[in-house]
Every structure is written in C-alpha cells, then in structure tokens.
mmCIF file of C-alpha atoms in Angstrom:
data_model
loop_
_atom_site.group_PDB
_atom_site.id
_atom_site.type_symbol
_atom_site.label_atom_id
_atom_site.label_comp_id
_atom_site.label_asym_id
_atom_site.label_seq_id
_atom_site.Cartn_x
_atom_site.Cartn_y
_atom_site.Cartn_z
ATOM 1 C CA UNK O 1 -12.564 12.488 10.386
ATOM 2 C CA UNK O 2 -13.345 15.953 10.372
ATOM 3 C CA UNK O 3 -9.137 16.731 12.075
ATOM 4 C CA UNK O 4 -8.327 16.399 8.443
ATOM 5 C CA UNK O 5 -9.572 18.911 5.804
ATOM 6 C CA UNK O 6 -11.821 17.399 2.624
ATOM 7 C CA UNK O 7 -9.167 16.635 0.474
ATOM 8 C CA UNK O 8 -6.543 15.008 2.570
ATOM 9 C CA UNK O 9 -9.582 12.938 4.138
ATOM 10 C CA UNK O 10 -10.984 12.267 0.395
ATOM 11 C CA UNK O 11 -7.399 10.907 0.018
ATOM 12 C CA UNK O 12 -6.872 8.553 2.614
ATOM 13 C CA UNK O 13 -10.415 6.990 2.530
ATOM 14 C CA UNK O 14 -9.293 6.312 -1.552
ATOM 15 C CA UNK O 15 -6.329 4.579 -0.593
ATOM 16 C CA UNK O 16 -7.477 2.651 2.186
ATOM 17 C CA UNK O 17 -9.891 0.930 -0.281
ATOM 18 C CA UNK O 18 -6.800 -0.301 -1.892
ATOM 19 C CA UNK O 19 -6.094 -4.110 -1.106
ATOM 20 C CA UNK O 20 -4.187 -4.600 1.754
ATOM 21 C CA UNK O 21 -4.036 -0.954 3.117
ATOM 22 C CA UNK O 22 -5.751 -0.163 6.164
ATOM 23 C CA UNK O 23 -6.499 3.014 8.076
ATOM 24 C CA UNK O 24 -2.963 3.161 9.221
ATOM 25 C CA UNK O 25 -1.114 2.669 5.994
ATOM 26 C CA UNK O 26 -3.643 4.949 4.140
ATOM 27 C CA UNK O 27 -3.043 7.915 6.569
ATOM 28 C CA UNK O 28 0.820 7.197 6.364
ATOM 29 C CA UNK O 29 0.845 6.824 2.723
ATOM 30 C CA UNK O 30 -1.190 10.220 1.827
ATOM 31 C CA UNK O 31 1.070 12.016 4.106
ATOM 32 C CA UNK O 32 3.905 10.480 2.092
ATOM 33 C CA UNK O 33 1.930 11.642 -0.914
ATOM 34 C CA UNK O 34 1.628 15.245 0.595
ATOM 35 C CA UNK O 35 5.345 16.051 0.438
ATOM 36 C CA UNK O 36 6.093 14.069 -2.563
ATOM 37 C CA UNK O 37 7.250 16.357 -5.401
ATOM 38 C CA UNK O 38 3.926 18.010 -7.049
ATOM 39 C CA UNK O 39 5.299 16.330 -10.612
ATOM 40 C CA UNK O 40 5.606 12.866 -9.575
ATOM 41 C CA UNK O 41 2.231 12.650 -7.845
ATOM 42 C CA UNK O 42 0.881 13.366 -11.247
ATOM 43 C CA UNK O 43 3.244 10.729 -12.333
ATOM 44 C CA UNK O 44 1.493 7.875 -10.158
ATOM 45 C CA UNK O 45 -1.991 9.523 -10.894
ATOM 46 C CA UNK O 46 -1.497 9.499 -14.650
ATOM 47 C CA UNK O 47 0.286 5.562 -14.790
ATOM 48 C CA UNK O 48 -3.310 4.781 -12.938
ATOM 49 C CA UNK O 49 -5.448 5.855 -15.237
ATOM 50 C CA UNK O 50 -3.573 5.301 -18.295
ATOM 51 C CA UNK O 51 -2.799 2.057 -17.289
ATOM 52 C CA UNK O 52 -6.377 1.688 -16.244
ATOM 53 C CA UNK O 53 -8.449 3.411 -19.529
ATOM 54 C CA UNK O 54 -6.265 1.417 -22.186
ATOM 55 C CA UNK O 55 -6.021 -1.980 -20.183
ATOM 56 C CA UNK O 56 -7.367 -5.114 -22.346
ATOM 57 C CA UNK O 57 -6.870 -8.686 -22.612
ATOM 58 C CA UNK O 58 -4.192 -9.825 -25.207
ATOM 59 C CA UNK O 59 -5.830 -11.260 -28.480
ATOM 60 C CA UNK O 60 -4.425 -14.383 -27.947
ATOM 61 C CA UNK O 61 -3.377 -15.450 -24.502
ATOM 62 C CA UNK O 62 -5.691 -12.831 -22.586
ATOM 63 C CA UNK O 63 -3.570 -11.356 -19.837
ATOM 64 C CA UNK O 64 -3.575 -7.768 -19.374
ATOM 65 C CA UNK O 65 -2.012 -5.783 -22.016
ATOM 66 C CA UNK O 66 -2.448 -2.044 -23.162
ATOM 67 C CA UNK O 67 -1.324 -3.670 -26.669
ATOM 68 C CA UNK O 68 -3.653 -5.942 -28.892
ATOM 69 C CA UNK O 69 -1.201 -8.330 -28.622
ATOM 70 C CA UNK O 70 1.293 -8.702 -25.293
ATOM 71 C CA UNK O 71 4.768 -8.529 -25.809
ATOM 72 C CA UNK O 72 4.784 -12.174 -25.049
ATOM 73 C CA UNK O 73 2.621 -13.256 -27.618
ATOM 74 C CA UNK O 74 4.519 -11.121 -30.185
ATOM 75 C CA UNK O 75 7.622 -12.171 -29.251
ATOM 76 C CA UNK O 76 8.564 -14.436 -32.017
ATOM 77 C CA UNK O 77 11.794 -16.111 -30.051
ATOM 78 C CA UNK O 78 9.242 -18.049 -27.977
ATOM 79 C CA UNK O 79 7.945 -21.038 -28.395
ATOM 80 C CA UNK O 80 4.630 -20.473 -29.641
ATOM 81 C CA UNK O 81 3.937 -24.724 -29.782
ATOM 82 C CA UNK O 82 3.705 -24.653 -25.939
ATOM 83 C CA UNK O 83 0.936 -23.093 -24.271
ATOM 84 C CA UNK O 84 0.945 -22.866 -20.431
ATOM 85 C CA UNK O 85 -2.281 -22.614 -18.718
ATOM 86 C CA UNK O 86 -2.555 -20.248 -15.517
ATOM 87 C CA UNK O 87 -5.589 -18.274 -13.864
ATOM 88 C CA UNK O 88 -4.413 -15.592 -13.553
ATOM 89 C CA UNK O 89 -1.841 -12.843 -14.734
ATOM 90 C CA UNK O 90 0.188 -12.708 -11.954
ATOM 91 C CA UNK O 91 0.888 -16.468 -12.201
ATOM 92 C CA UNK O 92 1.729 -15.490 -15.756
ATOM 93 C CA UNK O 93 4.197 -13.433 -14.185
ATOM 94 C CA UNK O 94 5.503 -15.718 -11.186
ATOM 95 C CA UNK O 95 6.793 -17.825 -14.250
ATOM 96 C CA UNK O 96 8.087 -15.621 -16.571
ATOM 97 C CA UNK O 97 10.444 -14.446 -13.247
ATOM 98 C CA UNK O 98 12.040 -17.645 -13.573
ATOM 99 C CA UNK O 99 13.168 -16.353 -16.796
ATOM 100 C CA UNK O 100 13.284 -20.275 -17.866
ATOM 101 C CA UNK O 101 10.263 -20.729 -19.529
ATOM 102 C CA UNK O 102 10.190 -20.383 -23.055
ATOM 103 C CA UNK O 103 6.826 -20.813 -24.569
ATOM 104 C CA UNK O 104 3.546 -18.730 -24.512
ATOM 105 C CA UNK O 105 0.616 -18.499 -22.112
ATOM 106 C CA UNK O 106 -2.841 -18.685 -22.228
ATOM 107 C CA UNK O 107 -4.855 -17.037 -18.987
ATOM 108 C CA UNK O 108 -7.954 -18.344 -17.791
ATOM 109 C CA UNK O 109 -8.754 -15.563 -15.750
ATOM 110 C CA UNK O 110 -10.294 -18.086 -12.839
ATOM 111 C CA UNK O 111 -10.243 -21.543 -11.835
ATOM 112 C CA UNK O 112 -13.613 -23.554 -11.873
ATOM 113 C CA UNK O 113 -15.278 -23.615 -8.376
ATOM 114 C CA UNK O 114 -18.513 -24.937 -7.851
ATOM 115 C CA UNK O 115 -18.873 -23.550 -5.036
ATOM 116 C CA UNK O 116 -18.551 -19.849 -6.138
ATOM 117 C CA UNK O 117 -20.904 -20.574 -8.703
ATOM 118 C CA UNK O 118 -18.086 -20.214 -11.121
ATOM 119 C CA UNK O 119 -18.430 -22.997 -14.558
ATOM 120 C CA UNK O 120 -16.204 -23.983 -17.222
ATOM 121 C CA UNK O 121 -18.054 -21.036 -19.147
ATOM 122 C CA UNK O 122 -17.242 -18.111 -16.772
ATOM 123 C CA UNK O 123 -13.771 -18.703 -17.877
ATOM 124 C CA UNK O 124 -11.304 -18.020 -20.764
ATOM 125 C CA UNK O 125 -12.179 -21.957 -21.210
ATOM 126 C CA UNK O 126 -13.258 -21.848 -25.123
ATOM 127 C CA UNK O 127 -10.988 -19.445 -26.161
ATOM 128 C CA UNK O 128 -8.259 -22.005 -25.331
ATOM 129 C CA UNK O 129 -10.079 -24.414 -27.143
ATOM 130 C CA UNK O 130 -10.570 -22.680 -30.149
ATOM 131 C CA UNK O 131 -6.523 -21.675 -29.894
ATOM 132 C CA UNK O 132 -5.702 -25.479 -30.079
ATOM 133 C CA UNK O 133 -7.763 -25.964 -33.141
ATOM 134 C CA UNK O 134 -6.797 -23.022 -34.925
ATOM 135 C CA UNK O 135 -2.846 -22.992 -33.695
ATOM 136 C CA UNK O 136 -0.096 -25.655 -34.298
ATOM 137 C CA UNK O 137 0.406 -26.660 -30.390
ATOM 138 C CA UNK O 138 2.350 -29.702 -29.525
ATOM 139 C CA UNK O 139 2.049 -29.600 -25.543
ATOM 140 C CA UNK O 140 -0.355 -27.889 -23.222
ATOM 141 C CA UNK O 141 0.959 -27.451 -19.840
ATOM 142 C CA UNK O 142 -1.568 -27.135 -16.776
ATOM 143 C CA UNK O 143 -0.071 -24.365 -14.269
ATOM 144 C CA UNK O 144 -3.235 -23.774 -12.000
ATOM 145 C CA UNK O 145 -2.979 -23.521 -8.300
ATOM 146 C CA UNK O 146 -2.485 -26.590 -6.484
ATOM 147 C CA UNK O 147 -6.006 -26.000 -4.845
ATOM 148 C CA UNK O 148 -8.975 -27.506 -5.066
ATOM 149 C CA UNK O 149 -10.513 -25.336 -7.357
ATOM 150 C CA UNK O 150 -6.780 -25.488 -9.321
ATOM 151 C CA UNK O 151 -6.831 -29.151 -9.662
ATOM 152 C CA UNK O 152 -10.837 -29.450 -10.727
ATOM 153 C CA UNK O 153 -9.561 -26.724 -13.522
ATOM 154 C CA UNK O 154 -6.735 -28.916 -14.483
ATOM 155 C CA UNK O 155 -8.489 -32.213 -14.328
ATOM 156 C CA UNK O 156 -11.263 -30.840 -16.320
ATOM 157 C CA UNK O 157 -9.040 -29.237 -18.826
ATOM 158 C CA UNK O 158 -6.835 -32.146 -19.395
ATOM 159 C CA UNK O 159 -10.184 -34.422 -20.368
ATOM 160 C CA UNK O 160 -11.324 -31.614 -22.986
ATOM 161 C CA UNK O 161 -7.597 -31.552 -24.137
ATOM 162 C CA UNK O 162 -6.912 -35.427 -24.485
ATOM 163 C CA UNK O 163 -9.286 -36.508 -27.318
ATOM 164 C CA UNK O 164 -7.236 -33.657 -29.454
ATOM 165 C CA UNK O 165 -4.197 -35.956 -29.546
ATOM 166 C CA UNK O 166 -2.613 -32.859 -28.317
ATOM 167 C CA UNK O 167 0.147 -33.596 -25.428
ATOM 168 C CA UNK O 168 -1.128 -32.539 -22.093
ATOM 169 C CA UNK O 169 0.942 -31.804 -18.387
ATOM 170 C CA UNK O 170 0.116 -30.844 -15.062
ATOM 171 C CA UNK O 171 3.149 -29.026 -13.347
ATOM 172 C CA UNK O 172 4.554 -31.098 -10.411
ATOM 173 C CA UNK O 173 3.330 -30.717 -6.855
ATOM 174 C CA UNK O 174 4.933 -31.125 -3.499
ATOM 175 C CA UNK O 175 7.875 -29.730 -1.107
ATOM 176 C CA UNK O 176 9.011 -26.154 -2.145
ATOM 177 C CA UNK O 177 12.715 -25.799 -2.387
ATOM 178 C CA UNK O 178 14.326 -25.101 0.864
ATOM 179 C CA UNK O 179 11.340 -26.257 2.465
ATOM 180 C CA UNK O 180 11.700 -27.827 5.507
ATOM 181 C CA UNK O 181 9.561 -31.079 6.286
ATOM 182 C CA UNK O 182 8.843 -30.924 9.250
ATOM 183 C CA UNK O 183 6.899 -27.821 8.517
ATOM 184 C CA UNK O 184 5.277 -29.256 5.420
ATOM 185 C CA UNK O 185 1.611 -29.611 5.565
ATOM 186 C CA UNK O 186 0.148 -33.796 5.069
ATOM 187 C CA UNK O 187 -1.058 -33.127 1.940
ATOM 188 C CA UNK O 188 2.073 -32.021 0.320
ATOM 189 C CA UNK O 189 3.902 -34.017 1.660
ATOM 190 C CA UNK O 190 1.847 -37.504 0.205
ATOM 191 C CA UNK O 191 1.520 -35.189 -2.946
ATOM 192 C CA UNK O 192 5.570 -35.159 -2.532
ATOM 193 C CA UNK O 193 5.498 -38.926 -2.137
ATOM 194 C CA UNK O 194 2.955 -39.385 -5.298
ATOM 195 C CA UNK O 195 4.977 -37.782 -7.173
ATOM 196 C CA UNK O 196 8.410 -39.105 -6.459
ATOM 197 C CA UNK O 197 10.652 -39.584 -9.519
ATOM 198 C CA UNK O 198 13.555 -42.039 -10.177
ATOM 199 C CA UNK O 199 17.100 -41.055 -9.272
ATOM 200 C CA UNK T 1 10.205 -6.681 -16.690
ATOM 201 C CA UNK T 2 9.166 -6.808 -20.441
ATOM 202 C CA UNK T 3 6.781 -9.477 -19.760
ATOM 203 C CA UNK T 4 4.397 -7.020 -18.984
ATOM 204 C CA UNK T 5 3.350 -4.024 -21.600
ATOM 205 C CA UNK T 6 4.550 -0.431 -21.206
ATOM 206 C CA UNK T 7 1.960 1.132 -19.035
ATOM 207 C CA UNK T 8 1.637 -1.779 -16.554
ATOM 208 C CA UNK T 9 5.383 -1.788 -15.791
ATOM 209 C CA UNK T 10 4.725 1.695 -15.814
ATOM 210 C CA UNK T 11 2.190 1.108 -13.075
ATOM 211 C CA UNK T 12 3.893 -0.836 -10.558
ATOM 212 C CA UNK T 13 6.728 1.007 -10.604
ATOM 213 C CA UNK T 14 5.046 4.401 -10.156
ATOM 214 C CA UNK T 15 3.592 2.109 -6.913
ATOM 215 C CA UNK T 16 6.746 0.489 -5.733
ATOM 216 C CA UNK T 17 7.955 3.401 -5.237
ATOM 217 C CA UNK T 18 5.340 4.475 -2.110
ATOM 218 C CA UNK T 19 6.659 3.961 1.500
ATOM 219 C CA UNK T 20 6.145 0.303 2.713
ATOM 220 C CA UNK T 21 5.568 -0.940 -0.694
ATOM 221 C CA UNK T 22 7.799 -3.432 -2.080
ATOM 222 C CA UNK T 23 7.864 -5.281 -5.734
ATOM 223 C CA UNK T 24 5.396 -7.912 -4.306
ATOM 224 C CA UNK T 25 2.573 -5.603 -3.085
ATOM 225 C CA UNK T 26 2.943 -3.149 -5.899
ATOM 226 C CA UNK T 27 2.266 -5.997 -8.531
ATOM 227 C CA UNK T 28 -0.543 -7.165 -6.291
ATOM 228 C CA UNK T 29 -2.090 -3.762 -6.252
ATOM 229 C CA UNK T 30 -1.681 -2.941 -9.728
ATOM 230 C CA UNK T 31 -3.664 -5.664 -10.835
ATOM 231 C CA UNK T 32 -6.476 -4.809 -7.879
ATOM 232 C CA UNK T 33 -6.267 -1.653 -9.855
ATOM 233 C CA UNK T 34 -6.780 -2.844 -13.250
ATOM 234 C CA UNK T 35 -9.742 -4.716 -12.362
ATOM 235 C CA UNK T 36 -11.422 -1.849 -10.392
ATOM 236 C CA UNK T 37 -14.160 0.060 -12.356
ATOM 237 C CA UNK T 38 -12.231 2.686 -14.570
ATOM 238 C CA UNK T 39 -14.900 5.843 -12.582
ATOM 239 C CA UNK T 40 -12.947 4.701 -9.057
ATOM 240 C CA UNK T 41 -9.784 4.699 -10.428
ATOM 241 C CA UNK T 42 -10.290 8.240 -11.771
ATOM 242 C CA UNK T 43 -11.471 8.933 -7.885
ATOM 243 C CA UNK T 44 -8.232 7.825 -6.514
ATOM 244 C CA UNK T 45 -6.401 9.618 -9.215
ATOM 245 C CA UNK T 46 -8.230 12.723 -8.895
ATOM 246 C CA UNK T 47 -7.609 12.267 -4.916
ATOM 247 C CA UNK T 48 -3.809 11.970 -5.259
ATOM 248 C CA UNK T 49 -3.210 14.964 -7.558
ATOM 249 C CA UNK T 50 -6.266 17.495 -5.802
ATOM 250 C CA UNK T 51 -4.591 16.857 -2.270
ATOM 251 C CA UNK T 52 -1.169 17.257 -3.664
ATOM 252 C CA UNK T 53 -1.582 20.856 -5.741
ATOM 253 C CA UNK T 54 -4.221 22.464 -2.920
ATOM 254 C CA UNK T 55 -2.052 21.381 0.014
ATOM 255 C CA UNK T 56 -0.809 24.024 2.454
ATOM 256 C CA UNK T 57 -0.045 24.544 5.945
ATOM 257 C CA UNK T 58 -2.727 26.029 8.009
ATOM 258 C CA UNK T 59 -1.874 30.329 8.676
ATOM 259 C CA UNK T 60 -2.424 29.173 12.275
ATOM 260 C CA UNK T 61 -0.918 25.612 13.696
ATOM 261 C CA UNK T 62 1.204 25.100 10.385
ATOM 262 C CA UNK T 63 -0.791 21.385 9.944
ATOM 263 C CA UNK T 64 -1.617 20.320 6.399
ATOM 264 C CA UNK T 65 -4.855 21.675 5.270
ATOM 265 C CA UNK T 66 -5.956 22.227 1.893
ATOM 266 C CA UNK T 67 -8.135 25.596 3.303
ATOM 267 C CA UNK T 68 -5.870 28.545 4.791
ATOM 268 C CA UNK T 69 -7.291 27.945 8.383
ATOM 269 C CA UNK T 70 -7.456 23.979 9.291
ATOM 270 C CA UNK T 71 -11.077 22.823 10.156
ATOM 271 C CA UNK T 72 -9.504 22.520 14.089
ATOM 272 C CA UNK T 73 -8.270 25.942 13.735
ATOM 273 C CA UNK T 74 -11.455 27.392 12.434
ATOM 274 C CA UNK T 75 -13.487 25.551 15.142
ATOM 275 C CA UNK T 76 -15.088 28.282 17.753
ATOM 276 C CA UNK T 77 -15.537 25.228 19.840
ATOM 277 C CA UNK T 78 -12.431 24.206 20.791
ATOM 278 C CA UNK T 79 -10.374 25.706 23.591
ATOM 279 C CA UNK T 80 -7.841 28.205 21.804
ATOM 280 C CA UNK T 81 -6.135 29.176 24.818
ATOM 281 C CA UNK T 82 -4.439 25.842 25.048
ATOM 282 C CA UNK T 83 -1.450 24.717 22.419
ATOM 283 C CA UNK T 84 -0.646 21.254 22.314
ATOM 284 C CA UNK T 85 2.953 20.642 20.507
ATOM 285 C CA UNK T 86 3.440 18.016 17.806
ATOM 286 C CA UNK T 87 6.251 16.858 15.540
ATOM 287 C CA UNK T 88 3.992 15.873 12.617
ATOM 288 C CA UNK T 89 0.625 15.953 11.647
ATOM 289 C CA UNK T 90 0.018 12.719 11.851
ATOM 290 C CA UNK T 91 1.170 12.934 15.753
ATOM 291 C CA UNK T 92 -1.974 15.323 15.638
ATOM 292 C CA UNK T 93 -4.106 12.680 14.513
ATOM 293 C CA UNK T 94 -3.137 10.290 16.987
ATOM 294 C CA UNK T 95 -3.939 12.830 19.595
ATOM 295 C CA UNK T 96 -7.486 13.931 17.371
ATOM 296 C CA UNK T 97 -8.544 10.486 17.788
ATOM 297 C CA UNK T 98 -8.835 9.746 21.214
ATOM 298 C CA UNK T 99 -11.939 12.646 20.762
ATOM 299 C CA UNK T 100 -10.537 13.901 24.385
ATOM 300 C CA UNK T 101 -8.316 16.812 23.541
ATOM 301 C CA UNK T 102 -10.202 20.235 23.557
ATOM 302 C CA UNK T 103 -7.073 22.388 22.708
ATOM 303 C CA UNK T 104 -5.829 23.432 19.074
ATOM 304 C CA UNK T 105 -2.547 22.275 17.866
ATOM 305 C CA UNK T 106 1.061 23.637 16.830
ATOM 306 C CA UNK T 107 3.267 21.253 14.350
ATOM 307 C CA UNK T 108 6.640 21.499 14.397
ATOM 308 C CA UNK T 109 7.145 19.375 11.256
ATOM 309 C CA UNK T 110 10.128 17.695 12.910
ATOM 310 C CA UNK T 111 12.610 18.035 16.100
ATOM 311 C CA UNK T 112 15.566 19.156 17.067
ATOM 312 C CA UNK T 113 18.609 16.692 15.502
ATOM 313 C CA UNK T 114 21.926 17.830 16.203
ATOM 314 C CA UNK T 115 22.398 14.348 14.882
ATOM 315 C CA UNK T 116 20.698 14.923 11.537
ATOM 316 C CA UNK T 117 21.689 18.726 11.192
ATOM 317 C CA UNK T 118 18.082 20.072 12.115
ATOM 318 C CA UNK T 119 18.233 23.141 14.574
ATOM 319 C CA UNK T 120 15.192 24.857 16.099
ATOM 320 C CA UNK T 121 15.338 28.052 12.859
ATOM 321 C CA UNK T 122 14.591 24.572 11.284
ATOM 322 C CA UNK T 123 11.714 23.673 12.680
ATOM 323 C CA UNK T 124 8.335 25.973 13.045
ATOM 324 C CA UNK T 125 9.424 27.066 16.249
ATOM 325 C CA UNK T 126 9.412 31.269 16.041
ATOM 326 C CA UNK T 127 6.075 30.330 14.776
ATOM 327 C CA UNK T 128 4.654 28.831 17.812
ATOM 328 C CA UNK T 129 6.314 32.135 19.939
ATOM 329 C CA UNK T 130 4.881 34.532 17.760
ATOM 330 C CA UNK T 131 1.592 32.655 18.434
ATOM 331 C CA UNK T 132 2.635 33.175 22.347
ATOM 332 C CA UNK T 133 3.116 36.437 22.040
ATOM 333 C CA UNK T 134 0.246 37.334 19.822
ATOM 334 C CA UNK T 135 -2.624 34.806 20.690
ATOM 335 C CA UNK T 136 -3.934 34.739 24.252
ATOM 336 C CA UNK T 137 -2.473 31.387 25.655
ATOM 337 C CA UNK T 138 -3.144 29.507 28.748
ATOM 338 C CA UNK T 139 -0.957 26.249 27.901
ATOM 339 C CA UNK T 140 1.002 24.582 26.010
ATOM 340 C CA UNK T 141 1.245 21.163 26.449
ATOM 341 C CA UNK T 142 4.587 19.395 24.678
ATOM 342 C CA UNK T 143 3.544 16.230 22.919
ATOM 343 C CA UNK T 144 6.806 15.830 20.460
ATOM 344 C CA UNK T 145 8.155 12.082 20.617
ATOM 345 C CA UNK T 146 9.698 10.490 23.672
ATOM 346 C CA UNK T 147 12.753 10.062 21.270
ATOM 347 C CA UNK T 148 16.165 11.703 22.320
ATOM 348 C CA UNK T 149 14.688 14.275 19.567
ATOM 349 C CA UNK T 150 11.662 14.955 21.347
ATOM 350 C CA UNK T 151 12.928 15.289 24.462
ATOM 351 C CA UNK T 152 15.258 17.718 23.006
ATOM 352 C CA UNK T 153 13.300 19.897 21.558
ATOM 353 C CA UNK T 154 10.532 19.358 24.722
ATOM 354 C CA UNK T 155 13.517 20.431 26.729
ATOM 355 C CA UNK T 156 14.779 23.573 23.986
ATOM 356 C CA UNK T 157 10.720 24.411 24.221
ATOM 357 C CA UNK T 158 10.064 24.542 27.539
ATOM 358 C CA UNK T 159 13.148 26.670 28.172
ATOM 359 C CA UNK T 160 12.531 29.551 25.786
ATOM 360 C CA UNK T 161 8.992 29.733 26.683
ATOM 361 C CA UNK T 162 9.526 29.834 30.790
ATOM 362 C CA UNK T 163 10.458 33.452 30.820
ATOM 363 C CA UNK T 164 6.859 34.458 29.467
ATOM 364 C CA UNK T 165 4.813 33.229 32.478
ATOM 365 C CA UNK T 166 2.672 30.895 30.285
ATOM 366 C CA UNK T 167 2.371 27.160 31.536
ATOM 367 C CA UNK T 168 4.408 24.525 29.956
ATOM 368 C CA UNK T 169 3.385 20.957 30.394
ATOM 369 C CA UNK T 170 5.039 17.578 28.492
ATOM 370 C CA UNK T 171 2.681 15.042 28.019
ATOM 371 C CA UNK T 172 3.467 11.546 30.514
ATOM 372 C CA UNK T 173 5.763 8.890 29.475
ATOM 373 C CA UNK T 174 5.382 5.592 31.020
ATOM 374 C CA UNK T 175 4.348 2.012 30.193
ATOM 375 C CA UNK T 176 1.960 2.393 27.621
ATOM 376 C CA UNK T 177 -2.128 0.675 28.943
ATOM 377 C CA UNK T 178 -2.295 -3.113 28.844
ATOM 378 C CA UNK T 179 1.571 -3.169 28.275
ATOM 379 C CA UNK T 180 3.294 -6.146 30.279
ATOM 380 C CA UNK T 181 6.117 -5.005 32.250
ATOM 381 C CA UNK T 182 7.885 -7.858 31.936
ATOM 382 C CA UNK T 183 8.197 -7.101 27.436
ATOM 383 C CA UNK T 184 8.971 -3.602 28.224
ATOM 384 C CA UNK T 185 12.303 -2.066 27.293
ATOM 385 C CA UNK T 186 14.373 -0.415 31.027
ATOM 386 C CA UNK T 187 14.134 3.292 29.978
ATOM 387 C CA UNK T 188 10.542 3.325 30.021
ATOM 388 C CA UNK T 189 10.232 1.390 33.168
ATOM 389 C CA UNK T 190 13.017 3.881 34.712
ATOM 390 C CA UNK T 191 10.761 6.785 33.312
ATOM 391 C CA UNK T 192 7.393 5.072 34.791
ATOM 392 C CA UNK T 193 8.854 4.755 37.769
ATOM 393 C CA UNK T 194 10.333 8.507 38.229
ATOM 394 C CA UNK T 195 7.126 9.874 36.677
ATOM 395 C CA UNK T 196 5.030 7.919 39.220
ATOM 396 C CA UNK T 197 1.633 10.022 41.049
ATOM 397 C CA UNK T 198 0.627 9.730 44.223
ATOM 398 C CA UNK T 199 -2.722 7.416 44.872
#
C-alpha cells in the first residue's frame, strides 16, 4: 500500500484487524476518521483505552466492569436471590434489553466444549459455586446458548447445582417470536414440540 | 444503557457513532476490544489520533497525506506529465490498485452539485489549472463518478481546460467486466452501446 502515506496506511491496517471490518470498511472508515473533527477522534481514541486499561471482571457476577462491582450487582432494587447464568457479557446484555428481568447475573465467560479443549475449570464454574454457598439464592436460572456446547454447560451445571437443594431452570427453547415455521430448522422445531406447555 | 459501567457505554457509543456502524456491531466490537491485549489497543488508539492531527493535503494533487508531498507525488517514477482527475481519495485508491496507472493524480474532494449547493470555487478546481499552467502536462484524464455530478463537473472540466491545447480524456463508462446484461440498469447499456470501439 505504498498510494497511502505511513500513517493513513498504519490506520487502516489497525482497523481492519477489528472484527468484522475488512479492507473495504477499514479504508472507508479511516477516511471517515480523517475529516472527523480533530477533538472527537481523541474522543474515540481515549474511550478505547480507558475503557480498555481499567476494564475488570465484577467481584461478584464477573462481566466487564471498570467498577469493582457492576452497576448491576450494586443495584440493590434487584433481586439478588436469582442468579442467571450466561457465557458471556453480551448475553448479559441481550437480557437486560428486555428490561424484564429483575435479578442478578453471574458470567461464565465460556461454555464447556470438549472439543476446544475447554473444561468445567477454564470457566467462571467455581466462582458460581462458591456464590451459592456463600449467598442466600433461591433459583439459579441456566441462560447458555441453545448449542451444543450451551446445553453440555447447562446440563453439567444443573447436576453440580441439584444436590444444593437450590432451585435450578433452563430457559425455554424453540420457535422465536414471529418466526415462521416453515423456515424453522428440525431441531427447533421438536425442541418446540418438547417443550410444549398447557393452554 | 446503565447495565453496563461508565466507560463501556462510553465505548460503544464513541463506536456507534462511525459510518456503517450500528448499536449491534458497536457492542460486538467493543467487547472484541476489551478482550484484545491492552499494547494493540494503544496501537489502534495511537493510529486514530497520529493520522488525524498530521493529516494534510498533499502541496501537489491535494490527496490526504500526512508528508507535504504524497509518496505518488514524490515518486520520480511515475509519469508526471499525465493528471488523472478524482472526486475523492479513495477514488484514487481504486484507480492505485489496479497497479496499471503510471500518471499522478488531482482530487477534487467532491463535484459539482447545483443540487447540493457545491460550485466549482468549491471544489479544488483553480488548483488543478494552476497545475496546467505551471506543471508541464501531457493529459488529463477525467475519472470523477459517472453520477449526474461527475459528469458535470467532467463536462465543466473538460470545457475550461480545451482552450489550453492540453488533451482531455474521461475515463469509459460501460457495463462493468463479468457484468450480465440482462441485471444491468438501461443508462449504462445506452452508454455501452454509444461508447462502443470498433473491433
């Protein structure tokens, strides 16, 4: 790429190692960049690496925070008897968007996977544990993926969890609202069937 | 979004806020970007804010360099007798990468719009005739969009530099290589067909 001078090529090979963001969308975003204002490039370059030097997992649930404890965790209106179980942050934040859920999370960053080599130890598997004992929780809700590695998670999770007395879900699989059958996928659809409730 | 802490709300939004970037990618990417080693973030930081402050427009073909001259500019090698046109300098990179093009460039940044208000003292157009006049030139070839802007200003162009003797040429429109005639829009057949060459 020597048609661009060192910086502006230093710039779009930096971006175009962001996920998603190929050679295309890198040279169209750092031209973007190149007539932003001067002040609000140093905006987006200082959220990055403040966001980046003070990230660290909450004390208690382990999603990304810049706080000790995330604002969910210290929010004292929630439920803190309910723990949902997710793998990752962003599924932490696909159900707080629902805006309906009203207890507290804990983030397993991962899902067990045999395959990938990855064990109930190379996630945030005891920590959970050790939350149950040491916090009054009534119900532990499983919200892994509905994948294979998901359901191992949840199936392995729920075993650890039973003997504890402690009350243990899985959230419900099968057709997404709006979702049309005859697009639906075989397995959903006898997960669908499985899981039929009474009207 | 209070379910996530200060700085990572800070972070997406700072990232939303990029060209072809919606809520969904910027979350995605803001996580990518917590996870990434805290050194590359820096990079990409550094990157954004170094391109940004050193940017200018190259003394010569008004393209954004960070060095007075552009590294096409400064190159002995390339045919400086022969000016190829562009709206942006992107449109220079499109042209840079088919590695064919011997000529330097001149970049409008934009086209004529009596639509949007943009007329040619708007444009770097006395630039590229004081070039004509000063600079020995050969050629130059108009490569601005085959958009009723481009053609505009191909047409305002060619017109005002006639009079000096030099050769004006606008690059071909037609239906683009491997295109299927039959998914191609009328005006660019119409063109193909008056723009047809002898075989």
């Amino acid at each position: 790429m020597d048609y661009y001078s060192k910086q502006i090529s230093k710039l779009i090979e930096e971006l175009s190692r962001l996920p998603g963001i190929g050679a295309k969308s890198a040279q169209r975003l750092a031209f973007h960049i190149l007539n932003m204002p001067p002040e609000q490039v140093d905006e987006l370059a200082g959220a990055l690496t403040d966001a980046r030097h003070n990230i660290k997992y909450c004390q208690e649930c382990f999603t990304l925070t810049d706080t000790d404890i995330c604002p969910i965790c210290k929010n004292k209106a929630r439920d803190h008897k309910t723990i949902m179980v997710v793998e990752t942050p962003r599924d932490l934040t696909a159900y707080e968007k629902t805006g309906k859920y009203e207890g507290v999370y804990h983030v397993l960053h991962g899902a067990i996977s045999p395959m990938l080599g990855i064990g109930p130890n190379e996630i945030r598997l005891k920590e959970l544990m050790s939350r149950l004992t040491k916090e009054d929780i009534e119900e532990v809700i499983i919200a892994t993926n509905s994948s294979l590695e998901g359901e191992t998670t949840a199936m392995y999770i729920s075993k650890l969890i039973k003997p504890t007395g402690i009350k243990v879900s899985r959230i419900a699989s099968g057709v997404p609202v709006g979702g049309d059958l005859e697009y639906i996928d075989e397995v959903t659809l006898l997960r669908a069937l499985e899981g039929r409730t009474e009207l």
